XYZ file of N, CA and C in Angstrom:
663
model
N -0.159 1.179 -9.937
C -0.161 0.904 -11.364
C 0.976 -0.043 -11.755
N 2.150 0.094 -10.967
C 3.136 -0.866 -11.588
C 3.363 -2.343 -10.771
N 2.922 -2.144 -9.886
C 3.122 -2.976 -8.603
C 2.452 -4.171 -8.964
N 2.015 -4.720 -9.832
C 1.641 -6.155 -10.960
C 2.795 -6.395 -11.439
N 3.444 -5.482 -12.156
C 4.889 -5.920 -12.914
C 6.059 -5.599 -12.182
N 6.036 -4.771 -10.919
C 7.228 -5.055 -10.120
C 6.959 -6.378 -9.404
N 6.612 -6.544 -8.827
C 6.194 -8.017 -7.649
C 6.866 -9.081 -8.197
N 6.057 -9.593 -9.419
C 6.794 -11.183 -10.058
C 8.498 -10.996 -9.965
N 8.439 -9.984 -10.457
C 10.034 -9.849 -10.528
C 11.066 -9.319 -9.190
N 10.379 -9.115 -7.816
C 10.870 -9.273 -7.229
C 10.926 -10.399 -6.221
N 9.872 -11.111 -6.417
C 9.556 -12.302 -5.367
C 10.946 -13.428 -5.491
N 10.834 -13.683 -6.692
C 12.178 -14.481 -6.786
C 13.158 -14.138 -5.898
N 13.796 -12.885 -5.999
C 15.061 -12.367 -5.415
C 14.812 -12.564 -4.157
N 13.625 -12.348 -2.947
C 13.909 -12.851 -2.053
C 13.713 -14.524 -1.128
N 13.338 -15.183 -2.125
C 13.497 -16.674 -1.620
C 14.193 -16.809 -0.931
N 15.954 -17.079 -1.313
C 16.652 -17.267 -0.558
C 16.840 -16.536 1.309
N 16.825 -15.298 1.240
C 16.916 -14.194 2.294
C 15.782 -14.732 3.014
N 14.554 -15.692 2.535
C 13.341 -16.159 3.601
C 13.374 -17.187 4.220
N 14.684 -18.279 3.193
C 14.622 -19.932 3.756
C 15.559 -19.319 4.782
N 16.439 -18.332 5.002
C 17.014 -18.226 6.137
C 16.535 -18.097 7.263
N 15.772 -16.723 7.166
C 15.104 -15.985 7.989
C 14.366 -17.670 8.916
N 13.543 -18.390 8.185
C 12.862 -19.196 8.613
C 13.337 -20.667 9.100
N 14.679 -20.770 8.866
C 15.350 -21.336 9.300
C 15.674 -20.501 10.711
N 16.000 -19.988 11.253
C 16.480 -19.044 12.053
C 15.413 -18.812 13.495
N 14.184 -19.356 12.773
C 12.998 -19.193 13.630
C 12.287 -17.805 13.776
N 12.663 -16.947 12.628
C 12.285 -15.351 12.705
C 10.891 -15.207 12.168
N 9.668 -14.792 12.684
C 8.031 -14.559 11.668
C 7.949 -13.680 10.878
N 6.999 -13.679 10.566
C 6.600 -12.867 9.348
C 6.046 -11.512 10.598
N 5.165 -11.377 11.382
C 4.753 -10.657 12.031
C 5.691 -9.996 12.910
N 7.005 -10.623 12.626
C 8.173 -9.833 13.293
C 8.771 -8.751 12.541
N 9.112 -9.285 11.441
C 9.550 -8.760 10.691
C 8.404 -7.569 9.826
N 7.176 -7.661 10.242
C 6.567 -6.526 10.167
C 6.842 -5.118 11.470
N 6.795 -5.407 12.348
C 6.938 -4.736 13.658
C 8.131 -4.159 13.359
N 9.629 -4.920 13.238
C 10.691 -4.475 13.384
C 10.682 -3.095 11.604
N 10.111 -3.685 10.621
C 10.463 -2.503 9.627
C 10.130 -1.647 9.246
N 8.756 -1.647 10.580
C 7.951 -0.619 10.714
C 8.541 0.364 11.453
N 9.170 0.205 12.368
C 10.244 0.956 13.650
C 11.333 1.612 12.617
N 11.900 0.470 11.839
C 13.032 1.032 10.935
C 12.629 1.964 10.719
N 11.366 1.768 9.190
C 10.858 3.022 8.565
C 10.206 4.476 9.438
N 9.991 4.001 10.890
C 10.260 5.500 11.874
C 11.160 6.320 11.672
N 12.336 5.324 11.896
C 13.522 6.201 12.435
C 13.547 7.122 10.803
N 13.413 7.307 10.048
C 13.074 8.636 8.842
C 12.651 9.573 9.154
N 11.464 9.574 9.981
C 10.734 10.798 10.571
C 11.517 11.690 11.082
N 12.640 11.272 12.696
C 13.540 12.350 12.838
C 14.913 12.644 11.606
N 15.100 10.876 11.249
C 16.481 11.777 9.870
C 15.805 13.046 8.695
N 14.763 12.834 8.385
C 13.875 14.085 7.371
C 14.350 15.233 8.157
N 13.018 15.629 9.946
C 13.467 16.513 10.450
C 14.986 17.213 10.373
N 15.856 16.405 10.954
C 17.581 17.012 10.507
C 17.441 16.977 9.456
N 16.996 16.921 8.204
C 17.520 16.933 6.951
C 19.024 15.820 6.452
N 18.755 15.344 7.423
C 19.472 14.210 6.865
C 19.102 12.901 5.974
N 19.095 13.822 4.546
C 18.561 12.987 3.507
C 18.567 11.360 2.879
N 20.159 11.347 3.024
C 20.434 9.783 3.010
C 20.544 8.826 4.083
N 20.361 9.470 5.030
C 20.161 8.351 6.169
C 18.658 8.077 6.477
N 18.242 8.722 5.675
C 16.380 8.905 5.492
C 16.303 7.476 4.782
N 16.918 8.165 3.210
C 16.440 7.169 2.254
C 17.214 5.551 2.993
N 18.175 5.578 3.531
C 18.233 4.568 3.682
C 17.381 3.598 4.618
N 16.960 4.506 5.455
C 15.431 4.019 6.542
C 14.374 3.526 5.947
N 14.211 4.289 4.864
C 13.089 3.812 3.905
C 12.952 2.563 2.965
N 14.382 2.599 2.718
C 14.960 1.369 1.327
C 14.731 0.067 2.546
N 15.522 0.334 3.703
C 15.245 -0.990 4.814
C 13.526 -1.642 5.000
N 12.470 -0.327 5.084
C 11.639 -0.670 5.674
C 10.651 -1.112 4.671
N 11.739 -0.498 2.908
C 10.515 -1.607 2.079
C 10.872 -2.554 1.393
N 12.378 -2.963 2.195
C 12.661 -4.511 1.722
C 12.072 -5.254 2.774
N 11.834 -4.926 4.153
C 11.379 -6.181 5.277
C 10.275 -5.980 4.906
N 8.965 -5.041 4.744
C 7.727 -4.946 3.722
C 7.779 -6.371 2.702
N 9.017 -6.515 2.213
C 8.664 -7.483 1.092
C 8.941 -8.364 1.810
N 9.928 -9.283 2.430
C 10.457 -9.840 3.122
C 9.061 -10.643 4.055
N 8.440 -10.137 4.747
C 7.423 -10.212 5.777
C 6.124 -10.946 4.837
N 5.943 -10.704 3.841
C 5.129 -11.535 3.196
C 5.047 -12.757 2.351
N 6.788 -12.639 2.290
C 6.695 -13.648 1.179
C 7.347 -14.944 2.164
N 7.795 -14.240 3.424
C 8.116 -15.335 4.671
C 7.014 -16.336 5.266
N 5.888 -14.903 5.303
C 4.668 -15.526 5.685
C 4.102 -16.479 4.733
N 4.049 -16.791 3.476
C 4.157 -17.468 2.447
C 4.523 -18.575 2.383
N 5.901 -18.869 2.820
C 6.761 -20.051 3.022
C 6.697 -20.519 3.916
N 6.195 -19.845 5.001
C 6.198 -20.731 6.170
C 4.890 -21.430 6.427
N 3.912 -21.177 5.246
C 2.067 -21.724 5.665
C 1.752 -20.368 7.071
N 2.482 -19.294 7.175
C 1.999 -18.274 8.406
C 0.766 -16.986 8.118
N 0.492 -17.356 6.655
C -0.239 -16.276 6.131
C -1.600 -16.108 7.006
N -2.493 -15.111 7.754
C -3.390 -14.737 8.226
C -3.988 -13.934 7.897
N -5.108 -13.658 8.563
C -5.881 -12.308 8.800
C -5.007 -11.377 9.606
N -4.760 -11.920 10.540
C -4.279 -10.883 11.617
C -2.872 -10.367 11.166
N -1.854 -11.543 10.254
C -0.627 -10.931 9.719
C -1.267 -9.588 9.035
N -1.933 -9.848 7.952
C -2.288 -9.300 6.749
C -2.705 -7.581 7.348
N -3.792 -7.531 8.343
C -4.079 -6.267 9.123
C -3.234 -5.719 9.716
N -2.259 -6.402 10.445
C -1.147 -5.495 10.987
C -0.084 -4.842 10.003
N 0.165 -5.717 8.801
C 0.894 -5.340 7.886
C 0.660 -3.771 6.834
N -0.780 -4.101 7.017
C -1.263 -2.879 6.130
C -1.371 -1.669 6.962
N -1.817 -1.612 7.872
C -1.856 -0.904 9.021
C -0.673 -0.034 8.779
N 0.446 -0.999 9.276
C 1.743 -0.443 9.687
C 2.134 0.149 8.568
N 2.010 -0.278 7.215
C 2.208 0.462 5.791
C 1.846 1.844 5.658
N 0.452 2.152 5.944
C -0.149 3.048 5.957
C 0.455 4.089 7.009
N 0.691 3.594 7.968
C 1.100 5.054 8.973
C 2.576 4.686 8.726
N 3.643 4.199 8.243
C 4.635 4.253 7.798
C 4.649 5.431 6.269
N 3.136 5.526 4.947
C 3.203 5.792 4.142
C 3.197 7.596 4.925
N 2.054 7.586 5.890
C 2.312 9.007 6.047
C 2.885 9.657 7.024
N 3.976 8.994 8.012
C 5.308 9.965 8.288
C 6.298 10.041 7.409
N 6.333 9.706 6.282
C 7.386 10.400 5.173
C 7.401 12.047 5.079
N 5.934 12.076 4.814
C 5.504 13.232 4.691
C 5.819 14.450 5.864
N 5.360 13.783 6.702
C 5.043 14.776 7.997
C 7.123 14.561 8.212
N 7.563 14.295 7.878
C 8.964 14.105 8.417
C 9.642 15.997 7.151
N 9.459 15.691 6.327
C 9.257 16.647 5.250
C 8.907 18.063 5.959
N 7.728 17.733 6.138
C 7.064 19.373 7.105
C 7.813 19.826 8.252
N 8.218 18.698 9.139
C 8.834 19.067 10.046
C 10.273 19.684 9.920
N 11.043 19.394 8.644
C 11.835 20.218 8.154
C 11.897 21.285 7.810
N 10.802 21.523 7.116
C 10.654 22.932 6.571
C 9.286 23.198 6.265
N 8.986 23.658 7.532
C 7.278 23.623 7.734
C 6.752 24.937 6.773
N 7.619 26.322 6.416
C 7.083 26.816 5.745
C 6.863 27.001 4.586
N 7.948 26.203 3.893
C 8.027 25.662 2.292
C 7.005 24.407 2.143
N 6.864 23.235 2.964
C 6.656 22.161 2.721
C 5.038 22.090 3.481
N 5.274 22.586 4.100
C 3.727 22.583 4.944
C 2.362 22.127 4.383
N 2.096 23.024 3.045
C 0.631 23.138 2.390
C 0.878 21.739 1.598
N 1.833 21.372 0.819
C 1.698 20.805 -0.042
C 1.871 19.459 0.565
N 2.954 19.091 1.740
C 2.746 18.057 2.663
C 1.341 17.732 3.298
N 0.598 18.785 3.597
C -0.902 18.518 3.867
C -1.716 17.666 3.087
N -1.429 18.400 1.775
C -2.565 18.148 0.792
C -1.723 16.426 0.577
N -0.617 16.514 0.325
C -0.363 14.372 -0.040
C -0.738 13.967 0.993
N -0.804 14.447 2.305
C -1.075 13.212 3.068
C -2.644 13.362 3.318
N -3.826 14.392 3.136
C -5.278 14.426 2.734
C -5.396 13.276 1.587
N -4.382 13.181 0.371
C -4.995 12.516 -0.225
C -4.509 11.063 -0.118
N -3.685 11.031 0.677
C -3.069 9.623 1.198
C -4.089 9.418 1.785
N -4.547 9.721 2.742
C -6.327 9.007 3.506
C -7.180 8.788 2.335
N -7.121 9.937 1.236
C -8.406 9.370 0.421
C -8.020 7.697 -0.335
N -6.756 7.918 -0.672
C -6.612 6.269 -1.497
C -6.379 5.245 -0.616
N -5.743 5.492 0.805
C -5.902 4.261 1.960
C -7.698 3.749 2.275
N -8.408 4.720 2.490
C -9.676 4.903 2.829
C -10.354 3.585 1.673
N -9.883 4.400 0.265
C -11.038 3.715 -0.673
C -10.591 2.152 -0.666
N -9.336 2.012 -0.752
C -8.367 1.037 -1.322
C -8.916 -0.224 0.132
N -9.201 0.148 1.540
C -9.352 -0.688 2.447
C -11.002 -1.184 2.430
N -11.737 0.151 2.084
C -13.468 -0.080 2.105
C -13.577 -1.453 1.284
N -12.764 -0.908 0.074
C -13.227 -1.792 -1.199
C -13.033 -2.960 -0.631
N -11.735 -3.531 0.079
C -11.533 -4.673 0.320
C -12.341 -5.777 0.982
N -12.773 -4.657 2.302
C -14.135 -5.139 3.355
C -15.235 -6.036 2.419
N -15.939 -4.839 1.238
C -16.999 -5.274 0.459
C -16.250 -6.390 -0.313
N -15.223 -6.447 -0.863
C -14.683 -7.957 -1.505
C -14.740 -8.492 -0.679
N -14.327 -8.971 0.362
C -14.297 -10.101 0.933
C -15.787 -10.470 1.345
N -16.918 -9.720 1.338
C -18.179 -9.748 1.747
C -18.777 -10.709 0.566
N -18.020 -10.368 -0.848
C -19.022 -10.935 -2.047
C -17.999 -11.789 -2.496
N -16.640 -12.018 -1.956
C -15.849 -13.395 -2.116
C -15.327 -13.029 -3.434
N -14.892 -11.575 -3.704
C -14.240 -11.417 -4.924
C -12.625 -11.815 -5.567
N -12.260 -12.181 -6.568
C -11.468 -13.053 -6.899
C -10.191 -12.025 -7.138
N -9.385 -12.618 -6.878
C -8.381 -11.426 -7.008
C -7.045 -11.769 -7.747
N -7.562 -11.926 -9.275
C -6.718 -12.542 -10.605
C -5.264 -12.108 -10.388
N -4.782 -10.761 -9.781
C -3.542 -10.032 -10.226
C -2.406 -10.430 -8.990
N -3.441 -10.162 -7.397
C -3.065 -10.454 -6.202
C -3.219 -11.809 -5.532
N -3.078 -13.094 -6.098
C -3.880 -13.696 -5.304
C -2.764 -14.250 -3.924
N -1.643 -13.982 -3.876
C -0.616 -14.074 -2.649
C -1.404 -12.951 -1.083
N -2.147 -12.333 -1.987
C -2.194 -11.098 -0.880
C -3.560 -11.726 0.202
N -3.660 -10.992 1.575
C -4.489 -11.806 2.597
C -5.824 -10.608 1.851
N -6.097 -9.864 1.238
C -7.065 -8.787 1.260
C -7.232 -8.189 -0.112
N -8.377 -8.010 -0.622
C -8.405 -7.448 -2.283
C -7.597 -6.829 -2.566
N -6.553 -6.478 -3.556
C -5.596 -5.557 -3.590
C -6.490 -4.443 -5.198
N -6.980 -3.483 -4.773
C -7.468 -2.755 -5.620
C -6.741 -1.911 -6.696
N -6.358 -1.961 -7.800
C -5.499 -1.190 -8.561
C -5.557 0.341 -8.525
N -4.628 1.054 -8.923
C -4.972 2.189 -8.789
C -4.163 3.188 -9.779
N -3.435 4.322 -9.907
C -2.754 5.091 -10.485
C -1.576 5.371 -9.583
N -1.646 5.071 -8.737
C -0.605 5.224 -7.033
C -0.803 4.661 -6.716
N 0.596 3.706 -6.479
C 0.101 2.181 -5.628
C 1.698 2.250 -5.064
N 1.985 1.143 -4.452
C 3.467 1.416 -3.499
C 4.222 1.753 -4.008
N 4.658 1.029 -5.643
C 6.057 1.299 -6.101
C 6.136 2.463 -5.932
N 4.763 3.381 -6.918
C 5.062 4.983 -7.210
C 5.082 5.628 -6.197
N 4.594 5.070 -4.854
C 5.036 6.032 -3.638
C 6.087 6.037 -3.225
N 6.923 4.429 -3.050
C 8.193 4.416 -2.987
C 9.246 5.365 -3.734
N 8.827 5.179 -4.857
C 9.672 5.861 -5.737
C 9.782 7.572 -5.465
N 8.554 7.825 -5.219
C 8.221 9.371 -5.079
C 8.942 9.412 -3.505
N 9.087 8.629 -2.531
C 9.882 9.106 -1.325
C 11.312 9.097 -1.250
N 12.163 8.064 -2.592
C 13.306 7.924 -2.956
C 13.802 9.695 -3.367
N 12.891 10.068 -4.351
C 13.297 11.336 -4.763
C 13.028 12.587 -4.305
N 12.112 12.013 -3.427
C 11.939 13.451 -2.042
C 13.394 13.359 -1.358
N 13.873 12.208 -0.908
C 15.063 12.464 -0.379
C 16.455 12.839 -1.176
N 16.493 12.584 -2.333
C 17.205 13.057 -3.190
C 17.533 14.244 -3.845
N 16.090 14.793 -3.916
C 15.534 16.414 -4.422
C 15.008 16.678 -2.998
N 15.303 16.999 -2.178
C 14.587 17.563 -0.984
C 13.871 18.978 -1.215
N 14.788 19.710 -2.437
C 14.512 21.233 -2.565
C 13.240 21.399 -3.452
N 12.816 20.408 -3.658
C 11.544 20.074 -4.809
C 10.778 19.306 -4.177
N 10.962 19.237 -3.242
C 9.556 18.102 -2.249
C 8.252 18.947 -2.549
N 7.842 20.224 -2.440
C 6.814 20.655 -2.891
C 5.969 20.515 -3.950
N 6.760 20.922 -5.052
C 6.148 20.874 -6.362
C 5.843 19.093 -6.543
N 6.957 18.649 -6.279
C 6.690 16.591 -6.595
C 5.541 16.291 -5.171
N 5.636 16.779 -4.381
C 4.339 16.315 -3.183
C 2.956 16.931 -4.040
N 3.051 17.808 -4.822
C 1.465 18.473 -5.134
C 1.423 17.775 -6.186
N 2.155 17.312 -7.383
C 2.265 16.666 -8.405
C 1.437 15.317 -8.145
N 2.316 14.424 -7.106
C 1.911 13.123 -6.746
C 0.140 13.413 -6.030
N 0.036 14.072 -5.282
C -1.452 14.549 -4.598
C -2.752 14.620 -5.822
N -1.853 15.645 -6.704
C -3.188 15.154 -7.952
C -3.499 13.950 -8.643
N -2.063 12.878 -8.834
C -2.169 11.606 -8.888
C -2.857 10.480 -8.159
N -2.754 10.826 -6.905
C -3.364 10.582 -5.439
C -4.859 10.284 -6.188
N -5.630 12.486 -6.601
C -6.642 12.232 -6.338
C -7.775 12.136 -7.609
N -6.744 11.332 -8.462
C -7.193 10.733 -10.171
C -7.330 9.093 -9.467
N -6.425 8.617 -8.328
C -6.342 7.143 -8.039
C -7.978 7.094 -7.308
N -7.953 8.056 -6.223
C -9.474 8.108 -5.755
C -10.541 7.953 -6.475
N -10.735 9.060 -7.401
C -11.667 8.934 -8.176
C -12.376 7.729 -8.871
N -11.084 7.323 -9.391
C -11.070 5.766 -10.265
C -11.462 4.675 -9.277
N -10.940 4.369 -8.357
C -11.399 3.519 -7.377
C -12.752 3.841 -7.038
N -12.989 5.274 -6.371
C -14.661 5.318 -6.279
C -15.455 4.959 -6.886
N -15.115 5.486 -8.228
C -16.120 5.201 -9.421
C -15.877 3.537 -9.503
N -14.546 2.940 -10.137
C -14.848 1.626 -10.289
C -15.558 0.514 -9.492
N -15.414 1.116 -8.040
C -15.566 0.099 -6.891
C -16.823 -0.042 -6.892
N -17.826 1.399 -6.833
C -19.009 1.693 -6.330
C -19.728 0.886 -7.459
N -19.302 0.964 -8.842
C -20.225 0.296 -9.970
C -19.943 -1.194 -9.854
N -18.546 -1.973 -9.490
C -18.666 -2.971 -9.553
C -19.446 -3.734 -8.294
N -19.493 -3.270 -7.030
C -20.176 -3.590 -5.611
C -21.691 -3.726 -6.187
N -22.249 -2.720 -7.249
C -23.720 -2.849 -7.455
C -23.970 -3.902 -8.200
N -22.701 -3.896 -9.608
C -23.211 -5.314 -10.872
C -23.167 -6.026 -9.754
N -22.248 -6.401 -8.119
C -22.134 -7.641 -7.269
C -23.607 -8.001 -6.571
N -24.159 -6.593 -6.299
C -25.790 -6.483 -5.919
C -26.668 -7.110 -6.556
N -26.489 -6.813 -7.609
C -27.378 -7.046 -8.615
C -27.226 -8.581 -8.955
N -26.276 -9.183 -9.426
C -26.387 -10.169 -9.517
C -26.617 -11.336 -8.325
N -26.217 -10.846 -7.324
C -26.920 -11.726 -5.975
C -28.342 -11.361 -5.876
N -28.997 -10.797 -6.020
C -30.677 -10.575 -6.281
C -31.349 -11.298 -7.652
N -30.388 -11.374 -8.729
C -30.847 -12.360 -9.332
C -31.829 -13.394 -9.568
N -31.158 -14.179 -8.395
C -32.383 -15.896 -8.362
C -33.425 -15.338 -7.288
N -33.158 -14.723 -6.939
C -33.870 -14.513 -5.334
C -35.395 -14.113 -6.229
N -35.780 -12.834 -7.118
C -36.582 -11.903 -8.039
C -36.868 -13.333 -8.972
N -36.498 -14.276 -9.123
C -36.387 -15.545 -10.566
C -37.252 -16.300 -9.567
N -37.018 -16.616 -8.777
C -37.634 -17.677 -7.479
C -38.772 -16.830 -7.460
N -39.110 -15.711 -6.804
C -40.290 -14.814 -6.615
C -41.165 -15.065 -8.185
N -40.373 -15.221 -8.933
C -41.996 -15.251 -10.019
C -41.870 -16.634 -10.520
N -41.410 -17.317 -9.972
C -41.842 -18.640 -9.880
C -43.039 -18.891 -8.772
N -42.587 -18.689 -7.816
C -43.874 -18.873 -6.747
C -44.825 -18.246 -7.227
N -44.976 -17.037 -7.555
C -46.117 -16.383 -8.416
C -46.855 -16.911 -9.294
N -45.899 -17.785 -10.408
C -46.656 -18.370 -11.143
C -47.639 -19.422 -10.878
């Protein structure tokens, strides 16, 4: 939901930090790999409960997140294959936060760590389908157009996950109640995407059948 009005305002800030990087001879597909590893090393700081050396794993792995795209950007390196590995690595970066959580305190955190990361598959799931079918019907993507893949809006989108893993590590003693909180948010983002996606894929049906049914009763006539 916010991640339209965070972006503009962060792209600027890293220009500079990219003419380096790319001066330097460093990729964009590197710098995916490497802040993906970063954002690992959280999984065992959670386990110890070592909260701020968490968050700081995390803050690293979603500045090279930003970093990695807007490099790929500047350098003309933007791909398919960047773009898939990037999301990829997002996604199983989004859910060892979680499981790092459980492994701390599997009997407080357990159920409710389940249920965010159940509904973390449901909004990765919808959020990637949708994209497949955009790119199938060449859909335009007014909000994202930097991005290699439809970027589907939602009610939970990175910032608010970011944000929600900032204060898991901060409130560790409340990871429950804020993991079940965010999960129902999760599964209001699903919904909306299902519903929006599934109706707009058909008006996309529908209007590609169009001339085809217009042509048919022409020949008829």
């Amino acid at each position: 939901m916010l991640d339209k009005f965070i972006t503009p305002i962060i792209k600027p800030l890293l220009t500079p930090v990219v003419m380096l990087m790319h001066k330097r001879g460093i990729t964009a597909d590197q710098l995916t790999v490497v802040g993906f590893l970063v954002g690992l090393l959280a999984v065992p700081l959670l386990a110890f409960e070592m909260w701020y050396g968490a968050l700081v794993a995390i803050a690293l792995n979603r500045i090279l997140d930003g970093l990695d795209g807007a490099l790929a950007r500047y350098a003309n390196q933007s791909s398919s294959a960047g773009g898939f590995l990037d999301i990829t690595l997002d996604f199983l970066f989004y859910a060892a936060i979680p499981l790092g959580f459980i492994l701390a305190n599997p009997e407080q955190n357990a159920i409710a760590g389940s249920l965010l990361l159940a509904t973390f598959i449901g909004t990765g799931s919808s959020f990637l389908a949708f994209a497949i079918a955009a790119e199938k019907f060449k859909l335009e993507k007014p909000q994202f157009k930097y991005k290699s893949f439809y970027y589907l809006n939602g009610l939970t989108e990175g910032t608010e996950t970011i944000a929600l893993f900032i204060a898991f590590c901060i409130w560790p003693q409340h990871f429950a109640i804020m993991a079940s909180i965010f999960a129902i948010a999760c599964g209001i983002t699903i919904f909306t995407r299902i519903h929006g996606g599934y109706h707009t894929l058909k008006q996309q049906e529908a209007a590609e059948n169009v001339p085809s049914s217009a042509n048919s009763e022409v020949i008829n006539d």
